XYZ file of N, CA, C and O in Angstrom:
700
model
N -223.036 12.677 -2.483
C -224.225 11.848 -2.428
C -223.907 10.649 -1.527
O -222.871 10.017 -1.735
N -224.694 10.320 -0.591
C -224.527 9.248 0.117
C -225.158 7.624 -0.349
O -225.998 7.413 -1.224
N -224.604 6.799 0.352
C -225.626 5.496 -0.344
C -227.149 5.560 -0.786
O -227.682 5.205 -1.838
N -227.758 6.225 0.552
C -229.207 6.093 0.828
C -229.967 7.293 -0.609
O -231.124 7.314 -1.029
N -229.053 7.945 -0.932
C -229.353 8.789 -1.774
C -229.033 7.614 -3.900
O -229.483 7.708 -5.042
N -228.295 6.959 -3.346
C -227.896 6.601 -4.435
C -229.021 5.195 -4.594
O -229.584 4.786 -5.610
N -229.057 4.885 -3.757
C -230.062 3.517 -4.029
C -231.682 3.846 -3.991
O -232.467 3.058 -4.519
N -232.159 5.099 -3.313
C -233.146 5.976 -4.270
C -232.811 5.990 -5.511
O -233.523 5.168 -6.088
N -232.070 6.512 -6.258
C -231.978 7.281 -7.402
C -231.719 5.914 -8.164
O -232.180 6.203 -9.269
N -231.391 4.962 -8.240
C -231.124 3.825 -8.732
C -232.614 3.313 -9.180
O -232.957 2.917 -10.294
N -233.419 3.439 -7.962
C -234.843 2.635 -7.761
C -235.884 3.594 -8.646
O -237.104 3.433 -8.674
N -235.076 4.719 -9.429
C -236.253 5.888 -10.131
C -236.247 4.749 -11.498
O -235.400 3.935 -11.865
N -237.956 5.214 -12.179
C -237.593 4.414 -13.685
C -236.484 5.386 -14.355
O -236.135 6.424 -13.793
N -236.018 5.017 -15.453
C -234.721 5.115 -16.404
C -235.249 6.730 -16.848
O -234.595 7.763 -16.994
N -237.026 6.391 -17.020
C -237.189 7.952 -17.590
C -237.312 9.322 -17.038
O -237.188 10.453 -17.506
N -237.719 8.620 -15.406
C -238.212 9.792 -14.296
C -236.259 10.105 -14.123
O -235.955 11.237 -13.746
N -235.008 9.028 -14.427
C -233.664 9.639 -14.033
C -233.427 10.601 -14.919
O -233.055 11.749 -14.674
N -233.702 9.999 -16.208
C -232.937 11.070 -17.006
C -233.728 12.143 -17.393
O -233.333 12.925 -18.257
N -235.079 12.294 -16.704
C -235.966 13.722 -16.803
C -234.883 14.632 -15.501
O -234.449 15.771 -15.678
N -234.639 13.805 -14.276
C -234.306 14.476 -13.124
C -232.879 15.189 -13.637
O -232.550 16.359 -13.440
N -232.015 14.010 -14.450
C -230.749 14.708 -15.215
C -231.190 16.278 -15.449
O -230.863 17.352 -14.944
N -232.130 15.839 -16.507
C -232.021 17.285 -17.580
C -232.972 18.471 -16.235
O -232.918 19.661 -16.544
N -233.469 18.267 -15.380
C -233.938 19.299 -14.776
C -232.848 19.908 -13.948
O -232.900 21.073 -13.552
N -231.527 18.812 -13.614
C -230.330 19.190 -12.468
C -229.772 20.163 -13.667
O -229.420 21.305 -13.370
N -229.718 19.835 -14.636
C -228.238 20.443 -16.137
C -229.019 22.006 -16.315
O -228.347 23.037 -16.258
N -230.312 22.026 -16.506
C -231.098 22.998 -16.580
C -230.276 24.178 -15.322
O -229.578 25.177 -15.498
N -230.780 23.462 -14.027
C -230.535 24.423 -12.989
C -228.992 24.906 -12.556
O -228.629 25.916 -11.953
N -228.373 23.996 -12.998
C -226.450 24.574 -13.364
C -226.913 26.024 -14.082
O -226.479 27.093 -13.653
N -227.746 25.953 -15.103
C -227.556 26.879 -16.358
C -227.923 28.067 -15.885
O -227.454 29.169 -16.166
N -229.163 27.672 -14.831
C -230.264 28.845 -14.277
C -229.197 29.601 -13.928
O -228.967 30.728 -14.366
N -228.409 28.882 -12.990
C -227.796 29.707 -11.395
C -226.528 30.468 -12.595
O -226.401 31.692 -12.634
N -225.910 29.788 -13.255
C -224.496 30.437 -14.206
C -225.740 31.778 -14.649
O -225.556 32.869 -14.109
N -226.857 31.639 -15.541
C -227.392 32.802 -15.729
C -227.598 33.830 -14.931
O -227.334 35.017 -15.125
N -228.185 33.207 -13.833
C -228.359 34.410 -12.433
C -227.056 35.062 -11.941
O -226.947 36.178 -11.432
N -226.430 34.482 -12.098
C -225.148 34.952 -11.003
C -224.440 35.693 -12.406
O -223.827 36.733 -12.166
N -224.467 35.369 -13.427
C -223.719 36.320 -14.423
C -224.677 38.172 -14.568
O -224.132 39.276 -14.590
N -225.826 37.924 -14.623
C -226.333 39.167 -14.599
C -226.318 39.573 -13.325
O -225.941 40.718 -13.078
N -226.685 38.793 -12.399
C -226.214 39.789 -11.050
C -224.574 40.604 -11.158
O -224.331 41.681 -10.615
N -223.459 39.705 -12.081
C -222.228 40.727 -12.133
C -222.643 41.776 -12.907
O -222.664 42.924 -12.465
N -223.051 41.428 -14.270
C -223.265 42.008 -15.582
C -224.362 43.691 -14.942
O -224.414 44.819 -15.435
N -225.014 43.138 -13.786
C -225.801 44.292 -13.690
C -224.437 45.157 -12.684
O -223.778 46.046 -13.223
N -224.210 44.795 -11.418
C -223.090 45.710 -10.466
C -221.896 46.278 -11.255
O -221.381 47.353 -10.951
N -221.380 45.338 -12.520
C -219.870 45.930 -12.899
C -219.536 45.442 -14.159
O -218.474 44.992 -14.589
N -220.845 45.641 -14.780
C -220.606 45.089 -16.022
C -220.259 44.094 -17.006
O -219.370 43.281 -16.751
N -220.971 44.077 -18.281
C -220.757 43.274 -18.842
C -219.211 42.302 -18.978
O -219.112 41.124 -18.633
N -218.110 43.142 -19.562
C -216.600 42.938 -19.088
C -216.263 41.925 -18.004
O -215.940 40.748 -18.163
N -216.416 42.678 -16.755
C -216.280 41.912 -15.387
C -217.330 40.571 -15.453
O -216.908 39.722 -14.668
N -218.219 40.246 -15.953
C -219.337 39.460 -15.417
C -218.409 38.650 -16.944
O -217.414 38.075 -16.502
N -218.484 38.540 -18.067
C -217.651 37.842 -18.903
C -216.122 37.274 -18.326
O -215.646 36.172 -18.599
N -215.425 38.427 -17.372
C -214.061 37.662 -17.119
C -214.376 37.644 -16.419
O -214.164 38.707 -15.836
N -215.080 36.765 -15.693
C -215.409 35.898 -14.055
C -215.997 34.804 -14.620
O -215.677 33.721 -14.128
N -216.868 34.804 -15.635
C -217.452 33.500 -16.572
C -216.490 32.569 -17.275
O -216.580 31.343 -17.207
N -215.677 33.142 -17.872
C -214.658 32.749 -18.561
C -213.753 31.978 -17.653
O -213.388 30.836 -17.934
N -213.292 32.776 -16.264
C -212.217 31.977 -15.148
C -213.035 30.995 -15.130
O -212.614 30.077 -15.834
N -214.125 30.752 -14.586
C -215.198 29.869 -13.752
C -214.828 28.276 -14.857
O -214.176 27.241 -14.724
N -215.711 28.919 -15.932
C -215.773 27.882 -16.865
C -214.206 27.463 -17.445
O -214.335 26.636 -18.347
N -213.131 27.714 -17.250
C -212.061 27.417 -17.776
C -211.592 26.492 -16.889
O -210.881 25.521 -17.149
N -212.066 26.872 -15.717
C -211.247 25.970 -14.363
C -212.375 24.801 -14.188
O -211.991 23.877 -13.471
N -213.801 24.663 -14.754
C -214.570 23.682 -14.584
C -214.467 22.729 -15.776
O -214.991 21.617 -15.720
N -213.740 23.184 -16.946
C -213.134 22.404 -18.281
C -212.222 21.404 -17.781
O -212.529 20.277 -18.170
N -211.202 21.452 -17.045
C -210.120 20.647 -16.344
C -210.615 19.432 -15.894
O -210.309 18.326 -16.340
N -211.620 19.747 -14.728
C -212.429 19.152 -14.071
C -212.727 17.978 -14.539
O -212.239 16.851 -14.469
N -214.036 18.691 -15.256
C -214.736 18.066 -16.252
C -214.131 17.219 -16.861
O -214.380 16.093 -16.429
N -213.256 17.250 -17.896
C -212.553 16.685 -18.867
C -211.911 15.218 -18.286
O -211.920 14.130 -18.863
N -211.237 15.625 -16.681
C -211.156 14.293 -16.278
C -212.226 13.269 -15.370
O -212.284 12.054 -15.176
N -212.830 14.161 -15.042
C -214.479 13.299 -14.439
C -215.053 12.280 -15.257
O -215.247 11.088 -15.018
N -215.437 13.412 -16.909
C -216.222 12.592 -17.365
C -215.159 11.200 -17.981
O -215.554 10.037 -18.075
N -213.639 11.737 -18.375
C -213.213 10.557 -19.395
C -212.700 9.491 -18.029
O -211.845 8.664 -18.350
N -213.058 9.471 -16.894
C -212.731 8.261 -15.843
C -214.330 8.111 -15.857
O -214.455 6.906 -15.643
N -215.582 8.620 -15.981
C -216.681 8.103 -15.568
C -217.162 7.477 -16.769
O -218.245 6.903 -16.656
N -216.617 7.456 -17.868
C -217.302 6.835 -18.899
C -215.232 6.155 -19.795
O -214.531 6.187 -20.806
N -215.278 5.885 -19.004
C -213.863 4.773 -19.190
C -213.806 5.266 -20.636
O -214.348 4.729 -21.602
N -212.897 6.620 -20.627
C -212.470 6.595 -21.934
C -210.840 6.674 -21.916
O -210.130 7.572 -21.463
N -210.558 5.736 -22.404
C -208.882 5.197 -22.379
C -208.282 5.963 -23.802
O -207.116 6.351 -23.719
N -208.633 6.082 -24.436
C -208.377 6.572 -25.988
C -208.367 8.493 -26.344
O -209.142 9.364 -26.739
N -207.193 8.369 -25.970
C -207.592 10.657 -26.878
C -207.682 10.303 -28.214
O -206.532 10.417 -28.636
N -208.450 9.913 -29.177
C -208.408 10.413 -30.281
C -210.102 11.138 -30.030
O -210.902 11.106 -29.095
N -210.098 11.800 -31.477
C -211.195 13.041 -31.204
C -212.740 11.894 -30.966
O -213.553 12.081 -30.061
N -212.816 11.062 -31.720
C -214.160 10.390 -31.154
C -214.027 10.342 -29.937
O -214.536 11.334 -29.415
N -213.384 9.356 -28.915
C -213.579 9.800 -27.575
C -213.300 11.139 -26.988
O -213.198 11.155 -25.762
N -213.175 12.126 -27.544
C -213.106 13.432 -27.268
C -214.366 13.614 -27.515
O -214.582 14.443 -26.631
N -215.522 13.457 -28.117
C -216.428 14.063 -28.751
C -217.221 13.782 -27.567
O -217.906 14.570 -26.915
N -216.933 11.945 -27.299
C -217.697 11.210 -26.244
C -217.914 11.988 -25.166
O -219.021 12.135 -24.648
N -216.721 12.592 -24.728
C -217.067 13.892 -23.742
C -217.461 14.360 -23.673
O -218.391 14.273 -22.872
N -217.252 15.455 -24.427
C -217.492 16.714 -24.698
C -218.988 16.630 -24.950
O -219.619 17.609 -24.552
N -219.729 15.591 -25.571
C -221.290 15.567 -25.448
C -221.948 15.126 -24.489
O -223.173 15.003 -24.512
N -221.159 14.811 -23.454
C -221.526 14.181 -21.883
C -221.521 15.244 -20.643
O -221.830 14.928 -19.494
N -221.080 16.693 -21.097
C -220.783 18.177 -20.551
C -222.255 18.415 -20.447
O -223.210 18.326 -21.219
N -222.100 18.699 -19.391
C -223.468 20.378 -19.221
C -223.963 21.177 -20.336
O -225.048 21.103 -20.911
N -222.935 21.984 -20.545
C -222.999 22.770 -21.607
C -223.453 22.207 -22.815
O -224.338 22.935 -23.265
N -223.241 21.235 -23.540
C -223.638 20.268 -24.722
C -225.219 19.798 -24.285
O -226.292 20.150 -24.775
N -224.967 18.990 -23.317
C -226.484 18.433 -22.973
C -227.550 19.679 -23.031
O -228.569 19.671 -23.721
N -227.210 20.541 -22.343
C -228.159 22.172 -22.377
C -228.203 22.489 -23.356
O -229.169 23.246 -23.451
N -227.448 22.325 -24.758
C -228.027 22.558 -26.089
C -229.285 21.482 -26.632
O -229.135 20.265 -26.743
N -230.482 22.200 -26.923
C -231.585 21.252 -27.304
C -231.221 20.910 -28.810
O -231.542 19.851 -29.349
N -230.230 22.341 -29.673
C -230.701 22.081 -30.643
C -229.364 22.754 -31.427
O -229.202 23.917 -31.798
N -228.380 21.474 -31.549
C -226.947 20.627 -31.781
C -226.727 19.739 -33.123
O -227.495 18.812 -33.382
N -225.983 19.969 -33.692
C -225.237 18.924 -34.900
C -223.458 18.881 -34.439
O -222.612 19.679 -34.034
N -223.523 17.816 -34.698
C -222.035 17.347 -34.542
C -221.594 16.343 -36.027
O -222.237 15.485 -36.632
N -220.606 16.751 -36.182
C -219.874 15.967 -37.020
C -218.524 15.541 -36.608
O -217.685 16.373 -36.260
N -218.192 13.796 -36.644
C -216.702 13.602 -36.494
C -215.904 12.662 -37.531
O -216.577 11.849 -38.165
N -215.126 12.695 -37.652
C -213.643 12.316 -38.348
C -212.652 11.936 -37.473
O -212.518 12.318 -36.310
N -211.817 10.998 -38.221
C -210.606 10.681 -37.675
C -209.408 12.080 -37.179
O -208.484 12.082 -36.366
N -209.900 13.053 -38.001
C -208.711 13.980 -37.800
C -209.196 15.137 -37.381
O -208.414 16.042 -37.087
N -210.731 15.326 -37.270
C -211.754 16.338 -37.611
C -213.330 15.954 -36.552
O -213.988 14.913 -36.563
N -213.529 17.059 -35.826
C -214.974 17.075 -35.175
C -215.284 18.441 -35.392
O -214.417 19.314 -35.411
N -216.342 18.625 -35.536
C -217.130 20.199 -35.604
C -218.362 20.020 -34.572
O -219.036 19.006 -34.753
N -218.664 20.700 -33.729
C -219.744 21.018 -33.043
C -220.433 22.342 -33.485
O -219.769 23.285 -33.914
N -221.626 22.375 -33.381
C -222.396 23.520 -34.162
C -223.602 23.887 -33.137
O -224.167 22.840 -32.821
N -224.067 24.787 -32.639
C -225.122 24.795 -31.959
C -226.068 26.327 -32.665
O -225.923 27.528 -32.896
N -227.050 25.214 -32.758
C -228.252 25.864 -33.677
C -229.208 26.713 -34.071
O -229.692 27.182 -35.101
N -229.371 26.770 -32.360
C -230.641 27.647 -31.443
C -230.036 27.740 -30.251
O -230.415 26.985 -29.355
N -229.024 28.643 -30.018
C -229.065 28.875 -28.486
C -229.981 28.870 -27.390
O -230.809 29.759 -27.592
N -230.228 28.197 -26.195
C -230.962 28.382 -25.158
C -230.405 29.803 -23.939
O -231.225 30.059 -23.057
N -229.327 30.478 -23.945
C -228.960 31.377 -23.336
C -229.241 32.547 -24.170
O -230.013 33.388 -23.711
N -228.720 32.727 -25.344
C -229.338 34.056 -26.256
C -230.404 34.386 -26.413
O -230.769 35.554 -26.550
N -231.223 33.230 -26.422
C -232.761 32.871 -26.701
C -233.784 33.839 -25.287
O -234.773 34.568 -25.225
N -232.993 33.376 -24.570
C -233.344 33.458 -22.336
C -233.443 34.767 -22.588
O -234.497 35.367 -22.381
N -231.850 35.636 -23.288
C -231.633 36.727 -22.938
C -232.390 37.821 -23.692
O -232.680 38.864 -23.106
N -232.772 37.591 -25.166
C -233.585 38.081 -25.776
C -235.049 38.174 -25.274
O -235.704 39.216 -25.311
N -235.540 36.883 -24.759
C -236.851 37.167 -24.152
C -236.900 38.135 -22.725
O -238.029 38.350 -22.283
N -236.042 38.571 -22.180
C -235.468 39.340 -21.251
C -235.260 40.762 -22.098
O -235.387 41.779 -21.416
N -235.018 40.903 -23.210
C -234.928 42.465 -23.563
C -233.276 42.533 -23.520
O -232.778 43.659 -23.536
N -232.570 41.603 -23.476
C -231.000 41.981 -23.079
C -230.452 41.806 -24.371
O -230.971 41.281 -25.356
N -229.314 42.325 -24.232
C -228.716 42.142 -26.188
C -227.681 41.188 -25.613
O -227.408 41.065 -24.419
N -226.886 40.214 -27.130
C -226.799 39.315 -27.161
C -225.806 39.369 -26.494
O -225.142 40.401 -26.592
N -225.250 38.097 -25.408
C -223.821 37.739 -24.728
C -223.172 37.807 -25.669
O -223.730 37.554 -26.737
N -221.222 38.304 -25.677
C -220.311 38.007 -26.299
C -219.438 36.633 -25.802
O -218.226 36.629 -25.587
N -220.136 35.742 -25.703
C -219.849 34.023 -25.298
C -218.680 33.954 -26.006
O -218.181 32.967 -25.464
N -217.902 34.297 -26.820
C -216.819 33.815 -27.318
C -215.647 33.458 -26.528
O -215.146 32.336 -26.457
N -215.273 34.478 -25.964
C -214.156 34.530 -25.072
C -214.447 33.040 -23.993
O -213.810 31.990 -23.903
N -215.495 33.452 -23.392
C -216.010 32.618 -22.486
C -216.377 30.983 -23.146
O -216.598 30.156 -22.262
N -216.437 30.603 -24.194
C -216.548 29.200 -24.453
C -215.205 28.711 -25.144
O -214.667 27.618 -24.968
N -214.785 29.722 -25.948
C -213.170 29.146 -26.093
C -212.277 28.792 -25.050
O -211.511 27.829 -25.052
N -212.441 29.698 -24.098
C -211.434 28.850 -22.606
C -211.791 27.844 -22.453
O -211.064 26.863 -22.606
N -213.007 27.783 -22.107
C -213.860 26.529 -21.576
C -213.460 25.685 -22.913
O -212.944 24.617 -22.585
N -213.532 25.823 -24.064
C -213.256 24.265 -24.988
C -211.753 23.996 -24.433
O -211.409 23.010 -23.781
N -211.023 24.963 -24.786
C -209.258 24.967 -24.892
C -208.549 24.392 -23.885
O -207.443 23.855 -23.950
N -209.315 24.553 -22.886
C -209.208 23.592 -21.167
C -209.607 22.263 -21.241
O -208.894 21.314 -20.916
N -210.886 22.181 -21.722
C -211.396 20.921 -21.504
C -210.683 19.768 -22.849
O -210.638 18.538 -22.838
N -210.066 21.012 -24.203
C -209.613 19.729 -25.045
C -207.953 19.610 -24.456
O -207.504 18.480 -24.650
N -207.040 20.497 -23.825
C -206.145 20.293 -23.743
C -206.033 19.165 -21.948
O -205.116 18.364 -21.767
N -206.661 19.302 -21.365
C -206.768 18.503 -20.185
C -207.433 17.123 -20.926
O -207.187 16.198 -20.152
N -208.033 16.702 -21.881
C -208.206 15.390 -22.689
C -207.289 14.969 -23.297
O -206.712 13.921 -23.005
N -206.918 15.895 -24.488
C -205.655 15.489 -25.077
C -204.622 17.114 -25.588
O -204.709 17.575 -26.726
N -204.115 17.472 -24.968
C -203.096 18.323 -25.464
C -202.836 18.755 -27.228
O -202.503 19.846 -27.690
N -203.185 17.199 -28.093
C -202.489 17.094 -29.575
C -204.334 17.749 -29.979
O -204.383 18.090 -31.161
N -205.491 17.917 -29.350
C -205.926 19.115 -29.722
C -206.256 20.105 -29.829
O -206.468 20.763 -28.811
N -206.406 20.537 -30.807
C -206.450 21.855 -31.372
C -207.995 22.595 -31.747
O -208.658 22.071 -32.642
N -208.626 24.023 -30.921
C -209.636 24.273 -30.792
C -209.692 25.379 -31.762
O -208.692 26.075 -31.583
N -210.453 25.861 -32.747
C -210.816 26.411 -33.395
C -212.232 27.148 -33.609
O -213.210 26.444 -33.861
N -212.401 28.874 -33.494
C -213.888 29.028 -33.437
C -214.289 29.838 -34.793
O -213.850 30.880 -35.279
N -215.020 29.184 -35.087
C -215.703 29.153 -36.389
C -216.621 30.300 -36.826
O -216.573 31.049 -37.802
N -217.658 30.179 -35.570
C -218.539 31.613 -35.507
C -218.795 31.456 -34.234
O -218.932 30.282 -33.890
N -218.932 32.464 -33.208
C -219.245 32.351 -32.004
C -219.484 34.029 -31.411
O -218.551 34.830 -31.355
N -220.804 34.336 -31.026
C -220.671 35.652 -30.837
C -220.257 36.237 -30.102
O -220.600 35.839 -28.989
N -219.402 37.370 -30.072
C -219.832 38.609 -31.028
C -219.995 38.596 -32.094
O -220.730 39.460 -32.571
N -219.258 37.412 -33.118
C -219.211 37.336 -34.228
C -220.564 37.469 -34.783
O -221.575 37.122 -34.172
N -220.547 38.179 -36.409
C -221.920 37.752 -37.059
C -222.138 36.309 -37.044
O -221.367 35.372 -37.250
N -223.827 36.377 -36.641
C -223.823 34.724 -37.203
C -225.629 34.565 -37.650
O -226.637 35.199 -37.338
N -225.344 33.345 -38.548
C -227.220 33.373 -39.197
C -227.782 32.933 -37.880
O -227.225 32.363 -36.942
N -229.084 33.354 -38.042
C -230.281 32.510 -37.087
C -230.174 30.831 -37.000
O -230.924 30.201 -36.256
N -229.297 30.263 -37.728
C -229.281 29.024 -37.962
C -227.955 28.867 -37.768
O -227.461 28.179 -38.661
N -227.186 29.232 -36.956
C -225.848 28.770 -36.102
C -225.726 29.941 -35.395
O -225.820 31.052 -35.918
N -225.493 29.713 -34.071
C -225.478 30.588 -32.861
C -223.995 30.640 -32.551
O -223.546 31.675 -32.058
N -223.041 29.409 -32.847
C -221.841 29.084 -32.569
C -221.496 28.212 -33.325
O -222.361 27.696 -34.032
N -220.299 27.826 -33.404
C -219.557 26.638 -34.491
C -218.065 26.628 -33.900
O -217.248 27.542 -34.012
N -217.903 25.524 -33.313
C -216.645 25.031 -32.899
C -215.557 23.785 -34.014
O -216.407 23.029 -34.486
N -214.693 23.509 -34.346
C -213.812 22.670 -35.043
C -212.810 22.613 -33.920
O -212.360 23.499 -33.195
N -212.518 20.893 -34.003
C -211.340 20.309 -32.987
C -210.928 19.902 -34.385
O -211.496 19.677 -35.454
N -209.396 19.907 -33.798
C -208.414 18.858 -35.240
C -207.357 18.445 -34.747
O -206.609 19.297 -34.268
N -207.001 17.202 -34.708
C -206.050 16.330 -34.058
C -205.080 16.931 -34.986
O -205.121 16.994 -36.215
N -203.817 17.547 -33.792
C -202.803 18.152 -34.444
C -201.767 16.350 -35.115
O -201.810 15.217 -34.633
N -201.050 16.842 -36.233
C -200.535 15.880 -36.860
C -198.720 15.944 -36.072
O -197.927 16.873 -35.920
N -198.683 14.926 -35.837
C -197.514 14.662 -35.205
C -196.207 14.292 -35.421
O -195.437 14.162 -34.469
């Protein structure tokens, strides 16, 4: 982004920015959707999962140090871990999220998937996201802090109710 781009975007009201946010986070999601069924259709589900999984494992790294230098987080304990981790794409693209944190303990829960949801209204049966969001946590918590520890709770393939799509637990390993 150049200046002239930034002192536009400065001059938007607060609500037209953070509408433009959620329409940019949206279109990350579009294109990861498009480009996964374009694999998922040529070479299958398998292949289109381990190309999702690299992608998002190597954008966890990234991420993890972008956001904790763009939002000055000096501190690994799991609250500023959380601080992150709810400042991600992926988090923000959940409409419909509970989080819980602790000193030793965070759980993320997501409620109503917006990708299962996409894919069902499409006629497609459900992604096996597991593989593919555990890298992506396990990257993004060990490039934050190493001392945690990612845990998946329910995440499909797994069974899960209509009322949790996924369930993640971080736990500050004890030292």
């Amino acid at each position: 982004m150049n200046d002239e781009d930034a002192v536009w975007l400065q001059s938007l009201p607060k609500e037209k920015l953070v509408n433009l946010l959620s329409l940019q986070i949206s279109n990350i999601w579009r294109v990861d959707g498009l480009y996964f069924l374009g694999i998922e259709e040529s070479f299958g589900t398998d292949a289109a999962t381990n190309i999702d999984r690299n992608c998002w494992s190597s954008l966890a790294k990234m991420e993890a140090r972008d956001l904790s230098e763009l939002l000055e987080l000096k501190s690994r304990d799991l609250e500023s871990f959380i601080k992150a981790l709810r400042a991600t794409s992926w988090a923000l693209y959940q409409e419909a999220k509970e989080w819980q944190v602790s000193s030793d303990q965070a759980v993320f829960r997501v409620t109503s998937c917006r990708t299962q949801k996409a894919r069902a209204r499409k006629g497609l049966s459900e992604f096996p996201c597991k593989k593919v969001r555990w890298a992506y946590l396990k990257e993004f918590a060990k490039a934050f802090n190493p001392e945690i520890e990612v845990n998946c709770i329910v995440c499909p393939p797994d069974k899960h109710s209509e009322k949790i799509w996924c369930e993640w637990e971080f736990v500050l390993k004890p030292k």
